[in-house]
Every structure is written in structure tokens, then in C-alpha cells.
Amino acid sequence: MTLPALSARSVVQVAVSDPRVRPLLRELGEEYSARYGKDAHAELARYPDEEFTAPHGGVLLLILEGGEPVAGGAFRRYDAATAELKRIWTHSGHRRRGLAREVVAELEREARARGYRRIYLTTGPRQPEARALYLNTGYRPLFDTAADPESIGPLPFEKHLESPARTGQPVARQPETGQPEDLRTGKATAQ
């Protein structure tokens, strides 16, 4: 018996309007509604689509297998130094494979490349698997982890990113001065 070959996996940056994003938003809305007992589609539409585009400091990415979305997530500009993770999702048929961890790593890599130094996020109190993901990937809880999550509301986390120079990733440099540049603005940054 031969096993089928694994489908080719790729990571793509897309616009919210890309049809491949629909399964992400549909399944997230259904899951949030089931967990929180209300229509969550308004929460998913809370931020304008352009906040998840490069000109506005954001990104939305999908992990594709065989051209189909199996996981995804996004970040938006929270402030000049901080990206805010949003909508981390793994298709229900592809969970328990480490894809959410891969999405978070890709988003961190992209945020770091764009000059962000910190990531902030919140997750719902009825999403224990998300809470575990963030704790296991180095995020610091900004809440009392011993408290009942329902008494807190959205659970905030943060993670400080190492500079690209410390991670071995290439650092963009301004051609005129050789100084590192903020990849979001193209301006020199202090070393």
C-alpha cells in the first residue's frame, strides 16, 4: 500500500476580499457564535478590511495545502511599535497538526520584518486552546492566570519581538546611509 503524497503547502498574503478567506471568516463566525451564544459576525466585521493591508501596517495570510486554505490569521497596526494579532484560525478538518503555531510564527516573522517590536492580542475566555497556544509560544499573559477566565473577559497577551539582527534575519538598510530602516515607513531607525 502506498500513502498519498502530502499536498504542497504554501503561505500567501491576501486581501480580506480574497475568496479563499471566506471559509476562515465563516467558520470563525460559527465557532464564536457557538461558544458565546450570539451572532459573532459583527465582531468579525469590527475592523475595516484595509487595516489588514500593508499600506495600513497590517497583513492577512493563509496557509494553503493543495491550493485550499487550511489555516490563517492576520495582524493590524495597534501602535507604531505594536502589531495586534487577529483571527488566528485552523480549519476544523485540519486541527491538532501545529498549523496555528505555524500561523503565529509566520505572523511574528512578518511583523518583525516590518519593524514591529511587540505583538499584542486578546482571545476570548471560552477559547482554552487559544490560551494554551499563546502561553506555549512565549506570550506573556496580561491577566491573572489563576482567575476564572469568565471573570476577566477578553484575555490580553503580549510578546516582545527580537530585532531581525538578533534572529539572523536580514535587516533592511537605507542605501544612502547604511542605517537600519523601519520596513513600514522606509525611514532610518535608531540602533
PDB file of C-alpha atoms in Angstrom:
ATOM      1  CA  MET A   1       0.000   0.000   0.000  1.00  0.00           C
ATOM      2  CA  THR A   2       1.326   3.429  -0.846  1.00  0.00           C
ATOM      3  CA  LEU A   3       0.385   6.512   1.107  1.00  0.00           C
ATOM      4  CA  PRO A   4      -0.819   9.589  -0.779  1.00  0.00           C
ATOM      5  CA  ALA A   5       1.741  12.355  -1.076  1.00  0.00           C
ATOM      6  CA  LEU A   6       1.195  15.355   1.165  1.00  0.00           C
ATOM      7  CA  SER A   7      -0.254  18.313  -0.661  1.00  0.00           C
ATOM      8  CA  ALA A   8       2.143  21.155  -1.318  1.00  0.00           C
ATOM      9  CA  ARG A   9       1.893  23.754   1.446  1.00  0.00           C
ATOM     10  CA  SER A  10       2.339  27.453   0.848  1.00  0.00           C
ATOM     11  CA  VAL A  11       1.860  30.682   2.780  1.00  0.00           C
ATOM     12  CA  VAL A  12       0.221  33.541   0.907  1.00  0.00           C
ATOM     13  CA  GLN A  13      -0.653  37.105   1.833  1.00  0.00           C
ATOM     14  CA  VAL A  14      -4.143  38.016   0.676  1.00  0.00           C
ATOM     15  CA  ALA A  15      -6.759  40.736   0.938  1.00  0.00           C
ATOM     16  CA  VAL A  16      -9.814  40.191   3.127  1.00  0.00           C
ATOM     17  CA  SER A  17     -11.852  40.221  -0.097  1.00  0.00           C
ATOM     18  CA  ASP A  18      -9.965  37.193  -1.496  1.00  0.00           C
ATOM     19  CA  PRO A  19     -12.498  34.329  -1.896  1.00  0.00           C
ATOM     20  CA  ARG A  20     -10.102  31.963  -0.088  1.00  0.00           C
ATOM     21  CA  VAL A  21     -10.672  33.991   3.112  1.00  0.00           C
ATOM     22  CA  ARG A  22     -14.408  33.215   3.197  1.00  0.00           C
ATOM     23  CA  PRO A  23     -14.024  29.780   4.856  1.00  0.00           C
ATOM     24  CA  LEU A  24     -11.913  31.370   7.602  1.00  0.00           C
ATOM     25  CA  LEU A  25     -14.452  34.070   8.381  1.00  0.00           C
ATOM     26  CA  ARG A  26     -17.452  31.742   8.044  1.00  0.00           C
ATOM     27  CA  GLU A  27     -16.031  29.080  10.358  1.00  0.00           C
ATOM     28  CA  LEU A  28     -14.768  31.655  12.867  1.00  0.00           C
ATOM     29  CA  GLY A  29     -18.209  33.266  12.976  1.00  0.00           C
ATOM     30  CA  GLU A  30     -19.913  29.913  13.526  1.00  0.00           C
ATOM     31  CA  GLU A  31     -17.448  28.916  16.234  1.00  0.00           C
ATOM     32  CA  TYR A  32     -17.618  32.239  18.069  1.00  0.00           C
ATOM     33  CA  SER A  33     -21.423  32.136  17.914  1.00  0.00           C
ATOM     34  CA  ALA A  34     -21.489  28.576  19.325  1.00  0.00           C
ATOM     35  CA  ARG A  35     -19.090  29.444  22.153  1.00  0.00           C
ATOM     36  CA  TYR A  36     -20.501  32.828  23.111  1.00  0.00           C
ATOM     37  CA  GLY A  37     -24.172  32.348  22.272  1.00  0.00           C
ATOM     38  CA  LYS A  38     -24.590  35.321  19.972  1.00  0.00           C
ATOM     39  CA  ASP A  39     -24.024  36.237  16.369  1.00  0.00           C
ATOM     40  CA  ALA A  40     -20.313  36.890  16.145  1.00  0.00           C
ATOM     41  CA  HIS A  41     -20.267  38.182  12.581  1.00  0.00           C
ATOM     42  CA  ALA A  42     -20.409  41.779  13.843  1.00  0.00           C
ATOM     43  CA  GLU A  43     -17.187  41.149  15.800  1.00  0.00           C
ATOM     44  CA  LEU A  44     -15.518  39.802  12.663  1.00  0.00           C
ATOM     45  CA  ALA A  45     -16.522  42.965  10.784  1.00  0.00           C
ATOM     46  CA  ARG A  46     -15.359  45.262  13.603  1.00  0.00           C
ATOM     47  CA  TYR A  47     -12.229  46.472  11.797  1.00  0.00           C
ATOM     48  CA  PRO A  48     -12.147  47.882   8.272  1.00  0.00           C
ATOM     49  CA  ASP A  49     -10.621  45.456   5.759  1.00  0.00           C
ATOM     50  CA  GLU A  50      -7.865  47.927   4.856  1.00  0.00           C
ATOM     51  CA  GLU A  51      -6.408  47.647   8.386  1.00  0.00           C
ATOM     52  CA  PHE A  52      -5.154  44.206   7.315  1.00  0.00           C
ATOM     53  CA  THR A  53      -3.190  45.548   4.322  1.00  0.00           C
ATOM     54  CA  ALA A  54       0.459  46.558   4.081  1.00  0.00           C
ATOM     55  CA  PRO A  55      -0.199  50.283   3.468  1.00  0.00           C
ATOM     56  CA  HIS A  56      -2.050  50.396   6.799  1.00  0.00           C
ATOM     57  CA  GLY A  57       0.544  48.310   8.676  1.00  0.00           C
ATOM     58  CA  GLY A  58      -1.287  45.001   8.560  1.00  0.00           C
ATOM     59  CA  VAL A  59      -1.383  41.668   6.802  1.00  0.00           C
ATOM     60  CA  LEU A  60      -3.678  38.695   6.359  1.00  0.00           C
ATOM     61  CA  LEU A  61      -2.096  35.390   5.474  1.00  0.00           C
ATOM     62  CA  LEU A  62      -3.340  31.926   4.667  1.00  0.00           C
ATOM     63  CA  ILE A  63      -1.644  28.563   4.749  1.00  0.00           C
ATOM     64  CA  LEU A  64      -2.745  26.631   1.691  1.00  0.00           C
ATOM     65  CA  GLU A  65      -2.499  22.913   1.061  1.00  0.00           C
ATOM     66  CA  GLY A  66      -3.226  21.888  -2.487  1.00  0.00           C
ATOM     67  CA  GLY A  67      -4.449  25.438  -3.079  1.00  0.00           C
ATOM     68  CA  GLU A  68      -7.088  25.229  -0.313  1.00  0.00           C
ATOM     69  CA  PRO A  69      -6.943  27.285   2.909  1.00  0.00           C
ATOM     70  CA  VAL A  70      -6.246  25.154   5.993  1.00  0.00           C
ATOM     71  CA  ALA A  71      -5.198  27.901   8.422  1.00  0.00           C
ATOM     72  CA  GLY A  72      -4.750  31.646   8.561  1.00  0.00           C
ATOM     73  CA  GLY A  73      -4.517  34.769  10.619  1.00  0.00           C
ATOM     74  CA  ALA A  74      -3.852  38.461  10.493  1.00  0.00           C
ATOM     75  CA  PHE A  75      -2.389  41.420  12.261  1.00  0.00           C
ATOM     76  CA  ARG A  76      -3.214  45.091  12.242  1.00  0.00           C
ATOM     77  CA  ARG A  77      -1.263  48.102  13.416  1.00  0.00           C
ATOM     78  CA  TYR A  78      -2.004  48.631  17.113  1.00  0.00           C
ATOM     79  CA  ASP A  79       0.533  51.437  17.536  1.00  0.00           C
ATOM     80  CA  ALA A  80       3.857  52.424  15.952  1.00  0.00           C
ATOM     81  CA  ALA A  81       5.751  49.606  17.684  1.00  0.00           C
ATOM     82  CA  THR A  82       2.982  47.014  18.102  1.00  0.00           C
ATOM     83  CA  ALA A  83       1.118  44.652  15.807  1.00  0.00           C
ATOM     84  CA  GLU A  84      -2.161  43.184  17.063  1.00  0.00           C
ATOM     85  CA  LEU A  85      -2.881  39.578  16.095  1.00  0.00           C
ATOM     86  CA  LYS A  86      -6.426  38.889  14.937  1.00  0.00           C
ATOM     87  CA  ARG A  87      -8.429  35.960  13.585  1.00  0.00           C
ATOM     88  CA  ILE A  88      -5.995  33.080  14.115  1.00  0.00           C
ATOM     89  CA  TRP A  89      -7.843  30.129  12.610  1.00  0.00           C
ATOM     90  CA  THR A  90      -7.342  26.490  11.666  1.00  0.00           C
ATOM     91  CA  HIS A  91      -9.915  24.714   9.525  1.00  0.00           C
ATOM     92  CA  SER A  92     -11.854  22.260  11.704  1.00  0.00           C
ATOM     93  CA  GLY A  93     -10.736  19.368   9.497  1.00  0.00           C
ATOM     94  CA  HIS A  94      -7.050  20.200   9.963  1.00  0.00           C
ATOM     95  CA  ARG A  95      -6.680  20.816  13.703  1.00  0.00           C
ATOM     96  CA  ARG A  96      -4.092  19.209  16.007  1.00  0.00           C
ATOM     97  CA  ARG A  97      -1.372  19.444  13.313  1.00  0.00           C
ATOM     98  CA  GLY A  98       0.501  22.517  14.578  1.00  0.00           C
ATOM     99  CA  LEU A  99      -0.930  24.810  11.913  1.00  0.00           C
ATOM    100  CA  ALA A 100      -1.999  27.547  14.364  1.00  0.00           C
ATOM    101  CA  ARG A 101       1.531  27.586  15.777  1.00  0.00           C
ATOM    102  CA  GLU A 102       2.825  27.923  12.206  1.00  0.00           C
ATOM    103  CA  VAL A 103       0.422  30.813  11.514  1.00  0.00           C
ATOM    104  CA  VAL A 104       1.557  32.630  14.658  1.00  0.00           C
ATOM    105  CA  ALA A 105       5.231  32.101  13.732  1.00  0.00           C
ATOM    106  CA  GLU A 106       4.627  33.443  10.200  1.00  0.00           C
ATOM    107  CA  LEU A 107       2.780  36.481  11.562  1.00  0.00           C
ATOM    108  CA  GLU A 108       5.575  37.154  14.060  1.00  0.00           C
ATOM    109  CA  ARG A 109       8.163  36.878  11.286  1.00  0.00           C
ATOM    110  CA  GLU A 110       6.218  39.316   9.107  1.00  0.00           C
ATOM    111  CA  ALA A 111       5.643  41.749  11.973  1.00  0.00           C
ATOM    112  CA  ARG A 112       9.351  41.682  12.839  1.00  0.00           C
ATOM    113  CA  ALA A 113      10.290  42.272   9.192  1.00  0.00           C
ATOM    114  CA  ARG A 114       8.012  45.321   9.146  1.00  0.00           C
ATOM    115  CA  GLY A 115       9.747  46.797  12.166  1.00  0.00           C
ATOM    116  CA  TYR A 116       7.239  45.985  14.878  1.00  0.00           C
ATOM    117  CA  ARG A 117       8.862  45.257  18.239  1.00  0.00           C
ATOM    118  CA  ARG A 118       5.866  43.917  20.127  1.00  0.00           C
ATOM    119  CA  ILE A 119       2.777  41.843  19.472  1.00  0.00           C
ATOM    120  CA  TYR A 120      -0.437  42.303  21.413  1.00  0.00           C
ATOM    121  CA  LEU A 121      -3.557  40.147  21.214  1.00  0.00           C
ATOM    122  CA  THR A 122      -6.691  39.197  23.049  1.00  0.00           C
ATOM    123  CA  THR A 123      -8.556  35.928  22.993  1.00  0.00           C
ATOM    124  CA  GLY A 124     -11.925  35.004  24.385  1.00  0.00           C
ATOM    125  CA  PRO A 125     -12.358  33.395  27.798  1.00  0.00           C
ATOM    126  CA  ARG A 126     -14.088  30.385  26.197  1.00  0.00           C
ATOM    127  CA  GLN A 127     -11.165  29.535  23.928  1.00  0.00           C
ATOM    128  CA  PRO A 128      -8.850  27.415  26.109  1.00  0.00           C
ATOM    129  CA  GLU A 129      -6.968  26.067  23.111  1.00  0.00           C
ATOM    130  CA  ALA A 130      -6.086  29.615  22.011  1.00  0.00           C
ATOM    131  CA  ARG A 131      -4.980  30.499  25.545  1.00  0.00           C
ATOM    132  CA  ALA A 132      -2.751  27.397  25.591  1.00  0.00           C
ATOM    133  CA  LEU A 133      -1.325  28.244  22.142  1.00  0.00           C
ATOM    134  CA  TYR A 134      -0.243  31.715  23.232  1.00  0.00           C
ATOM    135  CA  LEU A 135       1.197  30.548  26.551  1.00  0.00           C
ATOM    136  CA  ASN A 136       3.113  27.762  24.768  1.00  0.00           C
ATOM    137  CA  THR A 137       4.542  30.122  22.142  1.00  0.00           C
ATOM    138  CA  GLY A 138       6.030  32.600  24.584  1.00  0.00           C
ATOM    139  CA  TYR A 139       3.270  35.150  25.021  1.00  0.00           C
ATOM    140  CA  ARG A 140       3.039  36.823  28.413  1.00  0.00           C
ATOM    141  CA  PRO A 141      -0.447  36.952  29.881  1.00  0.00           C
ATOM    142  CA  LEU A 142      -1.511  40.441  30.944  1.00  0.00           C
ATOM    143  CA  PHE A 143      -4.066  38.978  33.349  1.00  0.00           C
ATOM    144  CA  ASP A 144      -4.118  36.747  36.410  1.00  0.00           C
ATOM    145  CA  THR A 145      -3.911  33.211  35.003  1.00  0.00           C
ATOM    146  CA  ALA A 146      -5.291  31.796  38.262  1.00  0.00           C
ATOM    147  CA  ALA A 147      -8.520  33.804  37.914  1.00  0.00           C
ATOM    148  CA  ASP A 148     -11.640  32.403  36.284  1.00  0.00           C
ATOM    149  CA  PRO A 149     -11.339  33.495  32.615  1.00  0.00           C
ATOM    150  CA  GLU A 150     -15.056  34.314  32.523  1.00  0.00           C
ATOM    151  CA  SER A 151     -14.479  36.935  35.228  1.00  0.00           C
ATOM    152  CA  ILE A 152     -11.824  38.668  33.099  1.00  0.00           C
ATOM    153  CA  GLY A 153     -13.462  38.940  29.698  1.00  0.00           C
ATOM    154  CA  PRO A 154     -11.072  39.128  26.732  1.00  0.00           C
ATOM    155  CA  LEU A 155      -7.703  37.693  27.784  1.00  0.00           C
ATOM    156  CA  PRO A 156      -4.827  40.010  26.765  1.00  0.00           C
ATOM    157  CA  PHE A 157      -1.315  38.765  25.897  1.00  0.00           C
ATOM    158  CA  GLU A 158       1.883  40.353  24.642  1.00  0.00           C
ATOM    159  CA  LYS A 159       5.206  39.244  23.241  1.00  0.00           C
ATOM    160  CA  HIS A 160       8.268  41.350  22.634  1.00  0.00           C
ATOM    161  CA  LEU A 161       9.971  40.505  19.363  1.00  0.00           C
ATOM    162  CA  GLU A 162      13.693  40.247  18.931  1.00  0.00           C
ATOM    163  CA  SER A 163      15.178  42.536  16.318  1.00  0.00           C
ATOM    164  CA  PRO A 164      15.919  40.915  12.930  1.00  0.00           C
ATOM    165  CA  ALA A 165      19.657  41.268  13.612  1.00  0.00           C
ATOM    166  CA  ARG A 166      19.333  39.015  16.681  1.00  0.00           C
ATOM    167  CA  THR A 167      17.276  36.397  14.863  1.00  0.00           C
ATOM    168  CA  GLY A 168      19.603  36.093  11.885  1.00  0.00           C
ATOM    169  CA  GLN A 169      17.007  37.563   9.548  1.00  0.00           C
ATOM    170  CA  PRO A 170      18.199  40.173   7.066  1.00  0.00           C
ATOM    171  CA  VAL A 171      17.875  43.767   8.152  1.00  0.00           C
ATOM    172  CA  ALA A 172      16.763  46.272   5.545  1.00  0.00           C
ATOM    173  CA  ARG A 173      19.240  49.144   5.264  1.00  0.00           C
ATOM    174  CA  GLN A 174      18.841  52.566   3.758  1.00  0.00           C
ATOM    175  CA  PRO A 175      21.026  52.775   0.646  1.00  0.00           C
ATOM    176  CA  GLU A 176      22.280  56.285   1.403  1.00  0.00           C
ATOM    177  CA  THR A 177      23.368  55.772   4.999  1.00  0.00           C
ATOM    178  CA  GLY A 178      23.539  52.039   5.601  1.00  0.00           C
ATOM    179  CA  GLN A 179      21.368  52.580   8.700  1.00  0.00           C
ATOM    180  CA  PRO A 180      18.638  50.062   9.520  1.00  0.00           C
ATOM    181  CA  GLU A 181      15.257  51.185   8.246  1.00  0.00           C
ATOM    182  CA  ASP A 182      11.743  50.758   9.522  1.00  0.00           C
ATOM    183  CA  LEU A 183      10.237  48.494   6.872  1.00  0.00           C
ATOM    184  CA  ARG A 184       6.813  50.101   7.331  1.00  0.00           C
ATOM    185  CA  THR A 185       7.983  53.682   6.733  1.00  0.00           C
ATOM    186  CA  GLY A 186      11.310  53.313   4.918  1.00  0.00           C
ATOM    187  CA  LYS A 187      12.897  55.727   7.429  1.00  0.00           C
ATOM    188  CA  ALA A 188      16.087  55.099   9.367  1.00  0.00           C
ATOM    189  CA  THR A 189      15.686  53.655  12.846  1.00  0.00           C
ATOM    190  CA  ALA A 190      17.900  54.168  15.865  1.00  0.00           C
ATOM    191  CA  GLN A 191      20.293  51.343  16.631  1.00  0.00           C
TER     192      GLN A 191
END
